[in-house]
XYZ file of C-alpha atoms in Angstrom:
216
model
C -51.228 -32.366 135.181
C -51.863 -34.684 138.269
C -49.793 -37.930 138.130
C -53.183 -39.525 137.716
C -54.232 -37.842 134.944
C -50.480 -38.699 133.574
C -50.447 -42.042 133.688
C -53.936 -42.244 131.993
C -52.973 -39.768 129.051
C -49.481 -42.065 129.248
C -51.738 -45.206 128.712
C -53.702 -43.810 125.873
C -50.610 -43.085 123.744
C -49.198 -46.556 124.443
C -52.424 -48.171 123.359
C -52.205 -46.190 120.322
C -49.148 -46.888 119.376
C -49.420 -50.883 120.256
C -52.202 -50.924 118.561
C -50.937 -48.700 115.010
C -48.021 -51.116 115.324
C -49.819 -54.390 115.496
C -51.885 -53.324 112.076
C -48.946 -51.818 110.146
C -46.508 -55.082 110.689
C -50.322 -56.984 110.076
C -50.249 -55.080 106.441
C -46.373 -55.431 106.164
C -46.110 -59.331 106.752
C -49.019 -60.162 103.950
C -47.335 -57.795 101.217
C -43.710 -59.451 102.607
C -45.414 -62.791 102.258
C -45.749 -62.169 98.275
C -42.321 -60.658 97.582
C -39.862 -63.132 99.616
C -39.863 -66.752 99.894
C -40.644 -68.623 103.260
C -36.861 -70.102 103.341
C -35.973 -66.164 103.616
C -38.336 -65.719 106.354
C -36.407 -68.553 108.113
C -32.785 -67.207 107.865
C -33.914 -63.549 109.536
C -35.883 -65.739 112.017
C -32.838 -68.089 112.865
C -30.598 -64.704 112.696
C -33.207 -63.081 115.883
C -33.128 -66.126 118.174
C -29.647 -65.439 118.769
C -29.387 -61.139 118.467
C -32.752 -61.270 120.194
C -31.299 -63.373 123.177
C -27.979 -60.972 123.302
C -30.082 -57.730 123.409
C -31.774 -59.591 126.433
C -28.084 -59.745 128.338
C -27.088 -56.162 126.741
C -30.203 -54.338 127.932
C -29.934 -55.859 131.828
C -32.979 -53.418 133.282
C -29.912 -50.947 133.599
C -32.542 -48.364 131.969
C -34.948 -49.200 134.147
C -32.830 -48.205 136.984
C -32.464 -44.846 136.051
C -36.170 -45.074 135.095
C -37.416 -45.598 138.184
C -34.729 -43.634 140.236
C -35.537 -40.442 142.457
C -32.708 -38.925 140.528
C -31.228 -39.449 136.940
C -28.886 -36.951 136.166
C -26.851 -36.465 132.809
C -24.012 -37.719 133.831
C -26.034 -41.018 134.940
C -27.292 -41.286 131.260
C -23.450 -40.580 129.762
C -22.844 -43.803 132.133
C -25.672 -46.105 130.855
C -24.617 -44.623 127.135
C -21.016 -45.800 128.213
C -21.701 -49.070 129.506
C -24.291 -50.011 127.409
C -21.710 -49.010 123.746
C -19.026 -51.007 125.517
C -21.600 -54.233 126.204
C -22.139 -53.797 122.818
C -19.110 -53.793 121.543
C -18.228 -57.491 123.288
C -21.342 -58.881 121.480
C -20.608 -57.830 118.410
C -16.691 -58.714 118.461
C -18.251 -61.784 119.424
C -20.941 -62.231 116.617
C -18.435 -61.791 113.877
C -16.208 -64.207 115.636
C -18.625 -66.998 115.834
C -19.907 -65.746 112.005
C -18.237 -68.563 110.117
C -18.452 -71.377 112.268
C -22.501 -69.960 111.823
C -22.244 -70.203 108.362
C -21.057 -73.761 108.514
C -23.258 -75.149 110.575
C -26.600 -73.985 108.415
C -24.607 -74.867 105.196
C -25.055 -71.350 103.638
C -22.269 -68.347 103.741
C -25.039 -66.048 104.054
C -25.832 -66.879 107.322
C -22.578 -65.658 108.489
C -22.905 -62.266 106.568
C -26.298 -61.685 108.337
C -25.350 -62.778 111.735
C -22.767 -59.807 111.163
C -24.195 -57.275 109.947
C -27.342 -58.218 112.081
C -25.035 -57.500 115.214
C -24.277 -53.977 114.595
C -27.499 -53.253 115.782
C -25.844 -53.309 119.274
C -23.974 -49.898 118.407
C -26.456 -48.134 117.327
C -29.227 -49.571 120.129
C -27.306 -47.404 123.202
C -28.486 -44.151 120.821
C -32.301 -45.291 120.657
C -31.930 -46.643 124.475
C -30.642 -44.282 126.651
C -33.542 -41.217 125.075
C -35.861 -43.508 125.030
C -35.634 -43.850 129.007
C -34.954 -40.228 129.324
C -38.890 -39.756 127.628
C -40.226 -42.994 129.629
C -38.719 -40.940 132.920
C -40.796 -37.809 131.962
C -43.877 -39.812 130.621
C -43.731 -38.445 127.356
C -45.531 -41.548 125.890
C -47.063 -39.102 123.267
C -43.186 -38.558 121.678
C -42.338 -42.152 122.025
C -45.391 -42.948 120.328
C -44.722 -40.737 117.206
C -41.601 -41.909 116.993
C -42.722 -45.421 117.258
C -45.310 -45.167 114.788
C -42.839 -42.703 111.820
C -40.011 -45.973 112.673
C -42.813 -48.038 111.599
C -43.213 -46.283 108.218
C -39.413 -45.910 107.485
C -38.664 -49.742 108.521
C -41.545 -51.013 105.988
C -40.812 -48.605 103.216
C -37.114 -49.582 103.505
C -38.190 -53.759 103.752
C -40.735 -53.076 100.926
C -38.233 -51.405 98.654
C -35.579 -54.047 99.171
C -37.644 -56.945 98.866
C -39.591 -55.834 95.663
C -35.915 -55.223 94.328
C -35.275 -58.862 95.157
C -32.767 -58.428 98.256
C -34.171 -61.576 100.140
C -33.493 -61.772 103.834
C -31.514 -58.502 103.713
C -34.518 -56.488 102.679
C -35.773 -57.202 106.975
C -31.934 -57.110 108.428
C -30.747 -53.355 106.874
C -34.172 -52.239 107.474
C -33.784 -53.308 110.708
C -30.370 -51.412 111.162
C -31.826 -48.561 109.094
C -35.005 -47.616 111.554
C -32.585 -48.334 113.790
C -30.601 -45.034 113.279
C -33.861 -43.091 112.720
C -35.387 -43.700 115.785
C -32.682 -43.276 117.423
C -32.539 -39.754 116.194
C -35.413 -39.134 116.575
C -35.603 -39.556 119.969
C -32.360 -38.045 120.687
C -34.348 -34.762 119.247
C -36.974 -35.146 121.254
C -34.859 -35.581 124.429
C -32.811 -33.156 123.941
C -30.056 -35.455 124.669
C -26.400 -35.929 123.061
C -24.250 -38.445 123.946
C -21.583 -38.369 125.954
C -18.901 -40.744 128.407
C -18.831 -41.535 132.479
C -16.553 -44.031 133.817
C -18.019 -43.894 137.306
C -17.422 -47.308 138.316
C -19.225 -46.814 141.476
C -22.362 -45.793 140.178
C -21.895 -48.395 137.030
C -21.944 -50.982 140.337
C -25.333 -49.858 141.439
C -27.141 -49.404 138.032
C -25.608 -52.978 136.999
C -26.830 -54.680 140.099
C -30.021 -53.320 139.981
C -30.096 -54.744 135.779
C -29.200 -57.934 137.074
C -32.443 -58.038 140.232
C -34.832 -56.469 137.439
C -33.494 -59.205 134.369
C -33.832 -62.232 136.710
């Protein structure tokens, strides 16, 4: 197949899945809407401002380097894996330091439990990263896309469940974590790829300066 021809069939899957995801989360938010209250809503909202803005610093384009390089060998994917686990690891020391002073300041305990468990997202998200650049590399938008699309089902059955069973604001957060690990499985079987670690400081250099030109 021509790379013409690629990036068109590449663009067809990625509308399809933009668009499946747009009307699933459409269906999910008005059954959601009946099940928890609005104040609910608000806690997993306040809880993303701040994991959202983290997984903006964790991520860094360091994918993208790899991505867009002439060569990405294994060992340059055991490095991302490795640098991208041990970023993680930082922000969520630092997340469940900061918990309880969270907790205070919104005047609920809960808070402080969510911001927590909320933050182990950034172990598992080296997993789901580093095979979903691996399938982005080889334009395999159709495999991305399947996986997008089965997450989709597995997050909402899982936020469904929980919040018909009454589990407020943790009915989004451990679905969250829970598609989490299934897409991340999924596209390790896809990829082909298990995980493995590269200290190559050298190399870590060039694929964190080039996170740093492609985040600013």
């Amino acid at each position: 197949m021509s790379i013409g021809n690629n990036i068109r069939h590449g663009a067809k899957w990625v509308f399809i899945g933009n668009t499946g995801s747009q009307i699933i989360n459409f269906a999910l938010g008005l059954i959601l809407a009946r099940l928890m209250m609005p104040a609910e809503f608000g806690m997993v909202a306040t809880i993303l401002i701040f994991t959202n803005l983290a997984g903006f610093v964790a991520g860094g384009g360091m994918g993208q380097a790899l991505v867009r390089a002439k060569e990405a060998s294994k060992r340059d994917y055991d490095l991302l894996f490795t640098l991208q686990f041990l970023i993680g690891l930082v922000i969520v020391g630092f997340f469940f330091a900061i918990a309880p002073w969270f907790g205070r300041w919104y005047g609920n305990p809960v808070y402080a439990d969510l911001l927590r468990v909320s933050s182990l997202s950034f172990l598992i998200r080296p997993f789901f990263n580093v095979p979903s650049n691996m399938l982005h590399r080889d334009m395999r938008f159709k495999a991305k896309t399947a996986v997008q699309l089965i997450n989709l089902v597995v997050y909402n059955s899982i936020a469904l469940s929980l919040a018909y069973l009454g589990h407020g604001p943790w009915s989004l957060i451990l679905a969250g974590l829970l598609g989490s690990v299934s897409g991340a499985l999924q596209l390790s079987w896809h990829a082909r790829w298990r995980p493995g670690i590269n200290f190559d400081f050298a190399r870590a250099g060039e694929l964190m300066r080039y996170g740093l030109l492609a985040s600013s």
